[in-house]
Amino acid sequence: MASCSLARFAVAHARRCGSTRRTLLAASSIGSNGIGSSFRRFLHTAQPRLHGEFEMQDPKSEDEVVNITYINRAGQKVPVRGKVGDNVLYLAHRYGIEMEGACEASLACSTCHCYVHGDYFDKLPAPKEQEEDMLDLAALLKENSRLGCQIVLTKELDGMTLELPKVTRNFYVDGHVPQPH
């Protein structure tokens, strides 16, 4: 009797907490003696988050808005409305700007290389050593070069202009452009 009420309690608790089906299955597998196997645990899984999912959301208020401009490879200016906390690489993907990001912001390539115009370069935090190592591999490196995946928007960066270099170097496969997911 005790084991049944324990199982019911576990299932009810999982439902009350809004847990996933996986939790309910683990909770309902408690044995007749009221104790699950030693390897059974209550699994609490969160909703999966995709890379760049935060950047796919619009700002919640005007206080969060950060306007930046990308200059694409053809030289055209593309104004973009981002928000505080947006990653420049994923924001470019949202608006269809050809900033590649082959390593998906893991600091393993230089395909999101861009030039930061004006005084905004000095407003960015100093690059980490891994970013500098990847920038050493970038084609057409300049003094104002940064990796887009390492630039996170702040209100101080409102009005920033980022220019994409004419070429990038992708060691994965030349011509391969990963799709944002």
GROMACS .gro file of N, CA and C in nm:
model
  543
    1MET      N    1   0.082  -0.119   0.000
    1MET     CA    2   0.000   0.000   0.000
    1MET      C    3   0.086   0.125   0.000
    2ALA      N    4   0.192   0.122   0.081
    2ALA     CA    5   0.280   0.239   0.090
    2ALA      C    6   0.347   0.267  -0.043
    3SER      N    7   0.385   0.160  -0.115
    3SER     CA    8   0.453   0.182  -0.242
    3SER      C    9   0.361   0.245  -0.345
    4CYS      N   10   0.233   0.207  -0.345
    4CYS     CA   11   0.137   0.267  -0.438
    4CYS      C   12   0.120   0.415  -0.409
    5SER      N   13   0.107   0.451  -0.283
    5SER     CA   14   0.087   0.592  -0.251
    5SER      C   15   0.213   0.672  -0.280
    6LEU      N   16   0.330   0.612  -0.262
    6LEU     CA   17   0.454   0.679  -0.295
    6LEU      C   18   0.463   0.705  -0.446
    7ALA      N   19   0.426   0.605  -0.525
    7ALA     CA   20   0.427   0.622  -0.671
    7ALA      C   21   0.328   0.729  -0.713
    8ARG      N   22   0.207   0.726  -0.654
    8ARG     CA   23   0.107   0.828  -0.687
    8ARG      C   24   0.156   0.967  -0.648
    9PHE      N   25   0.221   0.975  -0.532
    9PHE     CA   26   0.275   1.104  -0.487
    9PHE      C   27   0.379   1.155  -0.586
   10ALA      N   28   0.469   1.067  -0.630
   10ALA     CA   29   0.575   1.107  -0.723
   10ALA      C   30   0.517   1.154  -0.855
   11VAL      N   31   0.417   1.084  -0.907
   11VAL     CA   32   0.354   1.123  -1.033
   11VAL      C   33   0.281   1.255  -1.015
   12ALA      N   34   0.207   1.269  -0.905
   12ALA     CA   35   0.134   1.394  -0.880
   12ALA      C   36   0.232   1.510  -0.866
   13HIS      N   37   0.342   1.487  -0.797
   13HIS     CA   38   0.443   1.592  -0.780
   13HIS      C   39   0.501   1.632  -0.916
   14ALA      N   40   0.531   1.534  -1.000
   14ALA     CA   41   0.587   1.562  -1.132
   14ALA      C   42   0.489   1.644  -1.216
   15ARG      N   43   0.362   1.610  -1.209
   15ARG     CA   44   0.261   1.686  -1.284
   15ARG      C   45   0.247   1.828  -1.230
   16ARG      N   46   0.248   1.841  -1.098
   16ARG     CA   47   0.231   1.971  -1.034
   16ARG      C   48   0.348   2.063  -1.070
   17CYS      N   49   0.465   2.008  -1.082
   17CYS     CA   50   0.585   2.087  -1.114
   17CYS      C   51   0.595   2.116  -1.264
   18GLY      N   52   0.506   2.062  -1.343
   18GLY     CA   53   0.509   2.085  -1.487
   18GLY      C   54   0.623   2.011  -1.555
   19SER      N   55   0.663   1.901  -1.497
   19SER     CA   56   0.774   1.825  -1.554
   19SER      C   57   0.731   1.755  -1.682
   20THR      N   58   0.829   1.712  -1.755
   20THR     CA   59   0.803   1.650  -1.885
   20THR      C   60   0.756   1.506  -1.869
   21ARG      N   61   0.716   1.448  -1.979
   21ARG     CA   62   0.671   1.309  -1.981
   21ARG      C   63   0.780   1.216  -1.928
   22ARG      N   64   0.904   1.251  -1.955
   22ARG     CA   65   1.016   1.169  -1.911
   22ARG      C   66   1.016   1.154  -1.759
   23THR      N   67   0.985   1.261  -1.688
   23THR     CA   68   0.981   1.258  -1.542
   23THR      C   69   0.868   1.167  -1.497
   24LEU      N   70   0.754   1.177  -1.563
   24LEU     CA   71   0.640   1.095  -1.523
   24LEU      C   72   0.671   0.947  -1.540
   25LEU      N   73   0.739   0.912  -1.648
   25LEU     CA   74   0.775   0.772  -1.669
   25LEU      C   75   0.871   0.723  -1.562
   26ALA      N   76   0.966   0.805  -1.526
   26ALA     CA   77   1.060   0.766  -1.421
   26ALA      C   78   0.989   0.753  -1.288
   27ALA      N   79   0.896   0.842  -1.261
   27ALA     CA   80   0.825   0.841  -1.133
   27ALA      C   81   0.734   0.719  -1.122
   28SER      N   82   0.671   0.680  -1.232
   28SER     CA   83   0.577   0.569  -1.225
   28SER      C   84   0.645   0.433  -1.230
   29SER      N   85   0.776   0.429  -1.242
   29SER     CA   86   0.845   0.301  -1.249
   29SER      C   87   0.898   0.255  -1.112
   30ILE      N   88   0.846   0.313  -1.007
   30ILE     CA   89   0.887   0.270  -0.873
   30ILE      C   90   0.834   0.130  -0.849
   31GLY      N   91   0.919   0.045  -0.794
   31GLY     CA   92   0.884  -0.096  -0.775
   31GLY      C   93   0.777  -0.116  -0.669
   32SER      N   94   0.729  -0.239  -0.656
   32SER     CA   95   0.623  -0.271  -0.561
   32SER      C   96   0.667  -0.256  -0.417
   33ASN      N   97   0.798  -0.257  -0.395
   33ASN     CA   98   0.846  -0.239  -0.259
   33ASN      C   99   0.866  -0.091  -0.224
   34GLY      N  100   0.828  -0.003  -0.320
   34GLY     CA  101   0.838   0.140  -0.294
   34GLY      C  102   0.974   0.199  -0.324
   35ILE      N  103   1.065   0.117  -0.370
   35ILE     CA  104   1.200   0.165  -0.398
   35ILE      C  105   1.232   0.134  -0.543
   36GLY      N  106   1.280   0.231  -0.611
   36GLY     CA  107   1.320   0.210  -0.750
   36GLY      C  108   1.457   0.145  -0.755
   37SER      N  109   1.495   0.103  -0.872
   37SER     CA  110   1.629   0.045  -0.890
   37SER      C  111   1.733   0.151  -0.856
   38SER      N  112   1.853   0.108  -0.829
   38SER     CA  113   1.958   0.201  -0.790
   38SER      C  114   1.991   0.301  -0.900
   39PHE      N  115   1.965   0.267  -1.024
   39PHE     CA  116   1.997   0.358  -1.133
   39PHE      C  117   1.878   0.446  -1.172
   40ARG      N  118   1.763   0.429  -1.113
   40ARG     CA  119   1.646   0.510  -1.146
   40ARG      C  120   1.653   0.641  -1.070
   41ARG      N  121   1.629   0.748  -1.142
   41ARG     CA  122   1.627   0.880  -1.082
   41ARG      C  123   1.514   0.959  -1.143
   42PHE      N  124   1.468   1.057  -1.071
   42PHE     CA  125   1.369   1.146  -1.128
   42PHE      C  126   1.440   1.242  -1.222
   43LEU      N  127   1.398   1.241  -1.346
   43LEU     CA  128   1.460   1.325  -1.446
   43LEU      C  129   1.379   1.452  -1.463
   44HIS      N  130   1.440   1.561  -1.443
   44HIS     CA  131   1.376   1.689  -1.468
   44HIS      C  132   1.446   1.751  -1.588
   45THR      N  133   1.380   1.753  -1.699
   45THR     CA  134   1.440   1.808  -1.819
   45THR      C  135   1.376   1.943  -1.850
   46ALA      N  136   1.456   2.032  -1.901
   46ALA     CA  137   1.408   2.163  -1.940
   46ALA      C  138   1.378   2.160  -2.089
   47GLN      N  139   1.307   2.261  -2.134
   47GLN     CA  140   1.282   2.274  -2.276
   47GLN      C  141   1.415   2.297  -2.346
   48PRO      N  142   1.440   2.234  -2.459
   48PRO     CA  143   1.568   2.255  -2.527
   48PRO      C  144   1.578   2.398  -2.578
   49ARG      N  145   1.697   2.455  -2.568
   49ARG     CA  146   1.722   2.589  -2.621
   49ARG      C  147   1.819   2.575  -2.736
   50LEU      N  148   1.793   2.646  -2.840
   50LEU     CA  149   1.879   2.640  -2.957
   50LEU      C  150   1.979   2.754  -2.953
   51HIS      N  151   2.093   2.735  -3.019
   51HIS     CA  152   2.191   2.843  -3.028
   51HIS      C  153   2.125   2.962  -3.093
   52GLY      N  154   2.141   3.079  -3.033
   52GLY     CA  155   2.087   3.201  -3.092
   52GLY      C  156   1.940   3.222  -3.068
   53GLU      N  157   1.875   3.137  -2.985
   53GLU     CA  158   1.732   3.151  -2.962
   53GLU      C  159   1.699   3.286  -2.898
   54PHE      N  160   1.785   3.335  -2.810
   54PHE     CA  161   1.763   3.464  -2.743
   54PHE      C  162   1.756   3.575  -2.846
   55GLU      N  163   1.842   3.568  -2.949
   55GLU     CA  164   1.846   3.672  -3.051
   55GLU      C  165   1.723   3.669  -3.142
   56MET      N  166   1.648   3.561  -3.141
   56MET     CA  167   1.529   3.551  -3.225
   56MET      C  168   1.408   3.620  -3.160
   57GLN      N  169   1.425   3.669  -3.040
   57GLN     CA  170   1.316   3.737  -2.970
   57GLN      C  171   1.332   3.888  -2.985
   58ASP      N  172   1.219   3.957  -3.000
   58ASP     CA  173   1.221   4.102  -3.010
   58ASP      C  174   1.243   4.164  -2.873
   59PRO      N  175   1.293   4.288  -2.869
   59PRO     CA  176   1.309   4.356  -2.739
   59PRO      C  177   1.174   4.372  -2.670
   60LYS      N  178   1.174   4.361  -2.538
   60LYS     CA  179   1.050   4.373  -2.462
   60LYS      C  180   1.013   4.519  -2.436
   61SER      N  181   1.112   4.608  -2.439
   61SER     CA  182   1.084   4.751  -2.420
   61SER      C  183   1.186   4.832  -2.501
   62GLU      N  184   1.158   4.959  -2.518
   62GLU     CA  185   1.249   5.046  -2.593
   62GLU      C  186   1.382   5.066  -2.520
   63ASP      N  187   1.382   5.044  -2.387
   63ASP     CA  188   1.506   5.057  -2.310
   63ASP      C  189   1.608   4.950  -2.349
   64GLU      N  190   1.560   4.837  -2.402
   64GLU     CA  191   1.648   4.726  -2.442
   64GLU      C  192   1.702   4.740  -2.584
   65VAL      N  193   1.645   4.828  -2.664
   65VAL     CA  194   1.680   4.836  -2.807
   65VAL      C  195   1.822   4.887  -2.827
   66VAL      N  196   1.895   4.817  -2.913
   66VAL     CA  197   2.029   4.859  -2.956
   66VAL      C  198   2.029   4.852  -3.108
   67ASN      N  199   2.040   4.968  -3.173
   67ASN     CA  200   2.043   4.974  -3.319
   67ASN      C  201   2.187   4.966  -3.367
   68ILE      N  202   2.213   4.871  -3.456
   68ILE     CA  203   2.345   4.860  -3.517
   68ILE      C  204   2.328   4.849  -3.668
   69THR      N  205   2.437   4.868  -3.739
   69THR     CA  206   2.435   4.858  -3.885
   69THR      C  207   2.543   4.761  -3.929
   70TYR      N  208   2.504   4.668  -4.015
   70TYR     CA  209   2.600   4.578  -4.078
   70TYR      C  210   2.629   4.632  -4.217
   71ILE      N  211   2.752   4.623  -4.260
   71ILE     CA  212   2.787   4.651  -4.399
   71ILE      C  213   2.824   4.517  -4.459
   72ASN      N  214   2.739   4.468  -4.552
   72ASN     CA  215   2.762   4.334  -4.607
   72ASN      C  216   2.876   4.334  -4.707
   73ARG      N  217   2.906   4.219  -4.762
   73ARG     CA  218   3.020   4.204  -4.853
   73ARG      C  219   3.006   4.286  -4.980
   74ALA      N  220   2.883   4.319  -5.018
   74ALA     CA  221   2.860   4.400  -5.137
   74ALA      C  222   2.870   4.549  -5.106
   75GLY      N  223   2.891   4.585  -4.978
   75GLY     CA  224   2.904   4.725  -4.940
   75GLY      C  225   2.773   4.791  -4.901
   76GLN      N  226   2.664   4.714  -4.898
   76GLN     CA  227   2.534   4.771  -4.863
   76GLN      C  228   2.518   4.778  -4.711
   77LYS      N  229   2.461   4.889  -4.664
   77LYS     CA  230   2.436   4.905  -4.521
   77LYS      C  231   2.301   4.843  -4.487
   78VAL      N  232   2.300   4.760  -4.384
   78VAL     CA  233   2.178   4.693  -4.340
   78VAL      C  234   2.154   4.728  -4.193
   79PRO      N  235   2.057   4.819  -4.167
   79PRO     CA  236   2.028   4.854  -4.027
   79PRO      C  237   1.952   4.741  -3.959
   80VAL      N  238   1.987   4.714  -3.834
   80VAL     CA  239   1.927   4.604  -3.759
   80VAL      C  240   1.891   4.655  -3.620
   81ARG      N  241   1.776   4.609  -3.574
   81ARG     CA  242   1.729   4.645  -3.440
   81ARG      C  243   1.751   4.524  -3.349
   82GLY      N  244   1.851   4.534  -3.262
   82GLY     CA  245   1.880   4.427  -3.167
   82GLY      C  246   1.838   4.470  -3.027
   83LYS      N  247   1.882   4.393  -2.930
   83LYS     CA  248   1.852   4.427  -2.791
   83LYS      C  249   1.973   4.397  -2.703
   84VAL      N  250   1.973   4.454  -2.586
   84VAL     CA  251   2.081   4.432  -2.492
   84VAL      C  252   2.094   4.282  -2.465
   85GLY      N  253   2.216   4.229  -2.477
   85GLY     CA  254   2.241   4.087  -2.455
   85GLY      C  255   2.248   4.005  -2.582
   86ASP      N  256   2.210   4.062  -2.697
   86ASP     CA  257   2.217   3.988  -2.823
   86ASP      C  258   2.361   3.964  -2.863
   87ASN      N  259   2.387   3.848  -2.920
   87ASN     CA  260   2.515   3.812  -2.977
   87ASN      C  261   2.513   3.856  -3.123
   88VAL      N  262   2.614   3.928  -3.167
   88VAL     CA  263   2.616   3.987  -3.301
   88VAL      C  264   2.607   3.880  -3.410
   89LEU      N  265   2.670   3.764  -3.389
   89LEU     CA  266   2.664   3.657  -3.488
   89LEU      C  267   2.522   3.607  -3.508
   90TYR      N  268   2.455   3.572  -3.399
   90TYR     CA  269   2.320   3.517  -3.411
   90TYR      C  270   2.220   3.624  -3.455
   91LEU      N  271   2.244   3.748  -3.420
   91LEU     CA  272   2.159   3.857  -3.467
   91LEU      C  273   2.171   3.870  -3.620
   92ALA      N  274   2.292   3.855  -3.671
   92ALA     CA  275   2.313   3.859  -3.816
   92ALA      C  276   2.237   3.745  -3.883
   93HIS      N  277   2.240   3.625  -3.823
   93HIS     CA  278   2.166   3.512  -3.879
   93HIS      C  279   2.017   3.542  -3.883
   94ARG      N  280   1.965   3.605  -3.778
   94ARG     CA  281   1.821   3.636  -3.773
   94ARG      C  282   1.779   3.725  -3.890
   95TYR      N  283   1.865   3.817  -3.926
   95TYR     CA  284   1.830   3.912  -4.031
   95TYR      C  285   1.887   3.875  -4.168
   96GLY      N  286   1.938   3.753  -4.182
   96GLY     CA  287   1.983   3.704  -4.312
   96GLY      C  288   2.112   3.767  -4.361
   97ILE      N  289   2.194   3.817  -4.271
   97ILE     CA  290   2.322   3.876  -4.308
   97ILE      C  291   2.426   3.764  -4.312
   98GLU      N  292   2.510   3.764  -4.415
   98GLU     CA  293   2.600   3.652  -4.440
   98GLU      C  294   2.723   3.651  -4.350
   99MET      N  295   2.702   3.650  -4.220
   99MET     CA  296   2.811   3.629  -4.125
   99MET      C  297   2.806   3.481  -4.093
  100GLU      N  298   2.908   3.407  -4.135
  100GLU     CA  299   2.897   3.262  -4.136
  100GLU      C  300   2.888   3.197  -3.998
  101GLY      N  301   2.991   3.202  -3.918
  101GLY     CA  302   2.987   3.137  -3.787
  101GLY      C  303   2.988   2.986  -3.797
  102ALA      N  304   3.084   2.928  -3.868
  102ALA     CA  305   3.088   2.784  -3.892
  102ALA      C  306   3.098   2.703  -3.764
  103CYS      N  307   3.162   2.756  -3.661
  103CYS     CA  308   3.179   2.681  -3.536
  103CYS      C  309   3.067   2.707  -3.436
  104GLU      N  310   2.968   2.784  -3.476
  104GLU     CA  311   2.853   2.818  -3.392
  104GLU      C  312   2.895   2.880  -3.259
  105ALA      N  313   2.984   2.977  -3.265
  105ALA     CA  314   3.027   3.059  -3.152
  105ALA      C  315   3.107   2.982  -3.048
  106SER      N  316   3.179   2.879  -3.088
  106SER     CA  317   3.259   2.803  -2.992
  106SER      C  318   3.407   2.842  -2.996
  107LEU      N  319   3.440   2.952  -3.062
  107LEU     CA  320   3.577   3.001  -3.075
  107LEU      C  321   3.670   2.898  -3.140
  108ALA      N  322   3.621   2.835  -3.246
  108ALA     CA  323   3.702   2.736  -3.317
  108ALA      C  324   3.725   2.774  -3.463
  109CYS      N  325   3.683   2.894  -3.503
  109CYS     CA  326   3.704   2.939  -3.641
  109CYS      C  327   3.708   3.091  -3.643
  110SER      N  328   3.723   3.147  -3.760
  110SER     CA  329   3.723   3.293  -3.772
  110SER      C  330   3.623   3.339  -3.878
  111THR      N  331   3.523   3.259  -3.906
  111THR     CA  332   3.429   3.292  -4.015
  111THR      C  333   3.328   3.400  -3.978
  112CYS      N  334   3.323   3.441  -3.851
  112CYS     CA  335   3.234   3.553  -3.812
  112CYS      C  336   3.316   3.680  -3.793
  113HIS      N  337   3.435   3.681  -3.851
  113HIS     CA  338   3.525   3.796  -3.845
  113HIS      C  339   3.456   3.919  -3.902
  114CYS      N  340   3.469   4.032  -3.832
  114CYS     CA  341   3.412   4.157  -3.881
  114CYS      C  342   3.499   4.274  -3.835
  115TYR      N  343   3.475   4.391  -3.895
  115TYR     CA  344   3.547   4.512  -3.859
  115TYR      C  345   3.451   4.601  -3.781
  116VAL      N  346   3.495   4.648  -3.666
  116VAL     CA  347   3.415   4.737  -3.582
  116VAL      C  348   3.456   4.880  -3.615
  117HIS      N  349   3.362   4.961  -3.664
  117HIS     CA  350   3.393   5.097  -3.706
  117HIS      C  351   3.392   5.195  -3.590
  118GLY      N  352   3.472   5.299  -3.605
  118GLY     CA  353   3.470   5.413  -3.513
  118GLY      C  354   3.518   5.380  -3.372
  119ASP      N  355   3.469   5.460  -3.279
  119ASP     CA  356   3.508   5.447  -3.138
  119ASP      C  357   3.448   5.325  -3.071
  120TYR      N  358   3.359   5.256  -3.138
  120TYR     CA  359   3.293   5.140  -3.077
  120TYR      C  360   3.391   5.027  -3.048
  121PHE      N  361   3.499   5.020  -3.123
  121PHE     CA  362   3.599   4.916  -3.098
  121PHE      C  363   3.653   4.928  -2.955
  122ASP      N  364   3.678   5.051  -2.909
  122ASP     CA  365   3.732   5.074  -2.775
  122ASP      C  366   3.628   5.050  -2.666
  123LYS      N  367   3.499   5.050  -2.701
  123LYS     CA  368   3.393   5.026  -2.603
  123LYS      C  369   3.371   4.877  -2.577
  124LEU      N  370   3.426   4.793  -2.664
  124LEU     CA  371   3.413   4.648  -2.645
  124LEU      C  372   3.511   4.599  -2.540
  125PRO      N  373   3.475   4.493  -2.466
  125PRO     CA  374   3.573   4.435  -2.374
  125PRO      C  375   3.692   4.379  -2.451
  126ALA      N  376   3.806   4.375  -2.387
  126ALA     CA  377   3.927   4.323  -2.452
  126ALA      C  378   3.903   4.179  -2.496
  127PRO      N  379   3.955   4.141  -2.613
  127PRO     CA  380   3.935   4.003  -2.660
  127PRO      C  381   4.010   3.903  -2.571
  128LYS      N  382   3.950   3.785  -2.556
  128LYS     CA  383   4.016   3.676  -2.484
  128LYS      C  384   4.129   3.622  -2.570
  129GLU      N  385   4.218   3.547  -2.508
  129GLU     CA  386   4.331   3.492  -2.582
  129GLU      C  387   4.285   3.399  -2.694
  130GLN      N  388   4.176   3.320  -2.669
  130GLN     CA  389   4.126   3.230  -2.774
  130GLN      C  390   4.076   3.309  -2.894
  131GLU      N  391   4.011   3.424  -2.869
  131GLU     CA  392   3.964   3.505  -2.981
  131GLU      C  393   4.082   3.559  -3.060
  132GLU      N  394   4.184   3.605  -2.992
  132GLU     CA  395   4.302   3.656  -3.061
  132GLU      C  396   4.369   3.547  -3.144
  133ASP      N  397   4.372   3.425  -3.090
  133ASP     CA  398   4.429   3.312  -3.165
  133ASP      C  399   4.351   3.286  -3.293
  134MET      N  400   4.219   3.292  -3.286
  134MET     CA  401   4.136   3.270  -3.405
  134MET      C  402   4.148   3.387  -3.502
  135LEU      N  403   4.159   3.508  -3.451
  135LEU     CA  404   4.176   3.624  -3.539
  135LEU      C  405   4.307   3.615  -3.617
  136ASP      N  406   4.409   3.552  -3.557
  136ASP     CA  407   4.535   3.533  -3.629
  136ASP      C  408   4.516   3.451  -3.757
  137LEU      N  409   4.412   3.369  -3.761
  137LEU     CA  410   4.383   3.285  -3.878
  137LEU      C  411   4.290   3.354  -3.978
  138ALA      N  412   4.235   3.469  -3.940
  138ALA     CA  413   4.136   3.537  -4.026
  138ALA      C  414   4.204   3.599  -4.147
  139ALA      N  415   4.132   3.595  -4.257
  139ALA     CA  416   4.179   3.661  -4.379
  139ALA      C  417   4.150   3.811  -4.368
  140LEU      N  418   4.237   3.893  -4.425
  140LEU     CA  419   4.220   4.039  -4.431
  140LEU      C  420   4.206   4.102  -4.292
  141LEU      N  421   4.290   4.062  -4.200
  141LEU     CA  422   4.288   4.112  -4.062
  141LEU      C  423   4.325   4.260  -4.060
  142LYS      N  424   4.253   4.337  -3.976
  142LYS     CA  425   4.282   4.479  -3.955
  142LYS      C  426   4.291   4.505  -3.805
  143GLU      N  427   4.331   4.627  -3.770
  143GLU     CA  428   4.342   4.662  -3.628
  143GLU      C  429   4.207   4.662  -3.557
  144ASN      N  430   4.099   4.685  -3.631
  144ASN     CA  431   3.965   4.689  -3.570
  144ASN      C  432   3.887   4.559  -3.591
  145SER      N  433   3.959   4.449  -3.613
  145SER     CA  434   3.896   4.318  -3.634
  145SER      C  435   3.853   4.257  -3.502
  146ARG      N  436   3.736   4.198  -3.503
  146ARG     CA  437   3.684   4.119  -3.389
  146ARG      C  438   3.602   4.004  -3.445
  147LEU      N  439   3.576   3.904  -3.361
  147LEU     CA  440   3.487   3.795  -3.400
  147LEU      C  441   3.346   3.833  -3.356
  148GLY      N  442   3.252   3.824  -3.448
  148GLY     CA  443   3.114   3.861  -3.418
  148GLY      C  444   3.052   3.778  -3.307
  149CYS      N  445   3.096   3.654  -3.294
  149CYS     CA  446   3.040   3.566  -3.192
  149CYS      C  447   3.079   3.610  -3.051
  150GLN      N  448   3.179   3.697  -3.039
  150GLN     CA  449   3.225   3.742  -2.909
  150GLN      C  450   3.177   3.882  -2.873
  151ILE      N  451   3.097   3.941  -2.961
  151ILE     CA  452   3.043   4.075  -2.934
  151ILE      C  453   2.900   4.059  -2.885
  152VAL      N  454   2.877   4.100  -2.763
  152VAL     CA  455   2.743   4.097  -2.703
  152VAL      C  456   2.698   4.242  -2.687
  153LEU      N  457   2.579   4.272  -2.737
  153LEU     CA  458   2.532   4.411  -2.739
  153LEU      C  459   2.502   4.464  -2.599
  154THR      N  460   2.542   4.588  -2.579
  154THR     CA  461   2.507   4.666  -2.460
  154THR      C  462   2.449   4.798  -2.510
  155LYS      N  463   2.387   4.870  -2.423
  155LYS     CA  464   2.327   4.999  -2.461
  155LYS      C  465   2.436   5.095  -2.512
  156GLU      N  466   2.557   5.081  -2.459
  156GLU     CA  467   2.670   5.164  -2.497
  156GLU      C  468   2.708   5.144  -2.646
  157LEU      N  469   2.670   5.031  -2.705
  157LEU     CA  470   2.705   5.001  -2.844
  157LEU      C  471   2.598   5.046  -2.943
  158ASP      N  472   2.496   5.117  -2.897
  158ASP     CA  473   2.390   5.167  -2.985
  158ASP      C  474   2.452   5.256  -3.092
  159GLY      N  475   2.424   5.227  -3.218
  159GLY     CA  476   2.477   5.303  -3.331
  159GLY      C  477   2.602   5.242  -3.393
  160MET      N  478   2.649   5.130  -3.340
  160MET     CA  479   2.770   5.064  -3.389
  160MET      C  480   2.753   5.017  -3.533
  161THR      N  481   2.861   5.023  -3.609
  161THR     CA  482   2.863   4.971  -3.746
  161THR      C  483   2.966   4.859  -3.754
  162LEU      N  484   2.922   4.747  -3.809
  162LEU     CA  485   3.008   4.630  -3.829
  162LEU      C  486   3.018   4.602  -3.978
  163GLU      N  487   3.138   4.588  -4.027
  163GLU     CA  488   3.158   4.559  -4.169
  163GLU      C  489   3.211   4.417  -4.185
  164LEU      N  490   3.154   4.345  -4.277
  164LEU     CA  491   3.201   4.209  -4.307
  164LEU      C  492   3.317   4.218  -4.407
  165PRO      N  493   3.423   4.140  -4.385
  165PRO     CA  494   3.533   4.140  -4.483
  165PRO      C  495   3.487   4.078  -4.615
  166LYS      N  496   3.559   4.106  -4.718
  166LYS     CA  497   3.522   4.055  -4.852
  166LYS      C  498   3.529   3.903  -4.859
  167VAL      N  499   3.617   3.841  -4.779
  167VAL     CA  500   3.630   3.695  -4.779
  167VAL      C  501   3.648   3.646  -4.635
  168THR      N  502   3.617   3.519  -4.615
  168THR     CA  503   3.649   3.454  -4.488
  168THR      C  504   3.722   3.325  -4.519
  169ARG      N  505   3.786   3.269  -4.419
  169ARG     CA  506   3.858   3.144  -4.437
  169ARG      C  507   3.787   3.038  -4.354
  170ASN      N  508   3.728   2.941  -4.422
  170ASN     CA  509   3.657   2.833  -4.354
  170ASN      C  510   3.735   2.705  -4.376
  171PHE      N  511   3.794   2.653  -4.268
  171PHE     CA  512   3.872   2.531  -4.281
  171PHE      C  513   3.785   2.407  -4.286
  172TYR      N  514   3.657   2.422  -4.258
  172TYR     CA  515   3.566   2.308  -4.261
  172TYR      C  516   3.547   2.261  -4.404
  173VAL      N  517   3.487   2.344  -4.485
  173VAL     CA  518   3.467   2.317  -4.628
  173VAL      C  519   3.447   2.451  -4.695
  174ASP      N  520   3.527   2.480  -4.796
  174ASP     CA  521   3.505   2.606  -4.868
  174ASP      C  522   3.368   2.606  -4.931
  175GLY      N  523   3.296   2.713  -4.910
  175GLY     CA  524   3.163   2.726  -4.967
  175GLY      C  525   3.052   2.676  -4.878
  176HIS      N  526   3.085   2.602  -4.771
  176HIS     CA  527   2.982   2.551  -4.678
  176HIS      C  528   2.932   2.665  -4.591
  177VAL      N  529   2.803   2.687  -4.589
  177VAL     CA  530   2.743   2.789  -4.504
  177VAL      C  531   2.643   2.720  -4.413
  178PRO      N  532   2.674   2.708  -4.283
  178PRO     CA  533   2.580   2.642  -4.192
  178PRO      C  534   2.452   2.725  -4.176
  179GLN      N  535   2.341   2.657  -4.167
  179GLN     CA  536   2.212   2.723  -4.148
  179GLN      C  537   2.185   2.740  -3.998
  180PRO      N  538   2.135   2.858  -3.957
  180PRO     CA  539   2.100   2.873  -3.816
  180PRO      C  540   1.987   2.777  -3.780
  181HIS      N  541   1.988   2.725  -3.658
  181HIS     CA  542   1.883   2.632  -3.618
  181HIS      C  543   1.821   2.670  -3.488
   0.00000   0.00000   0.00000
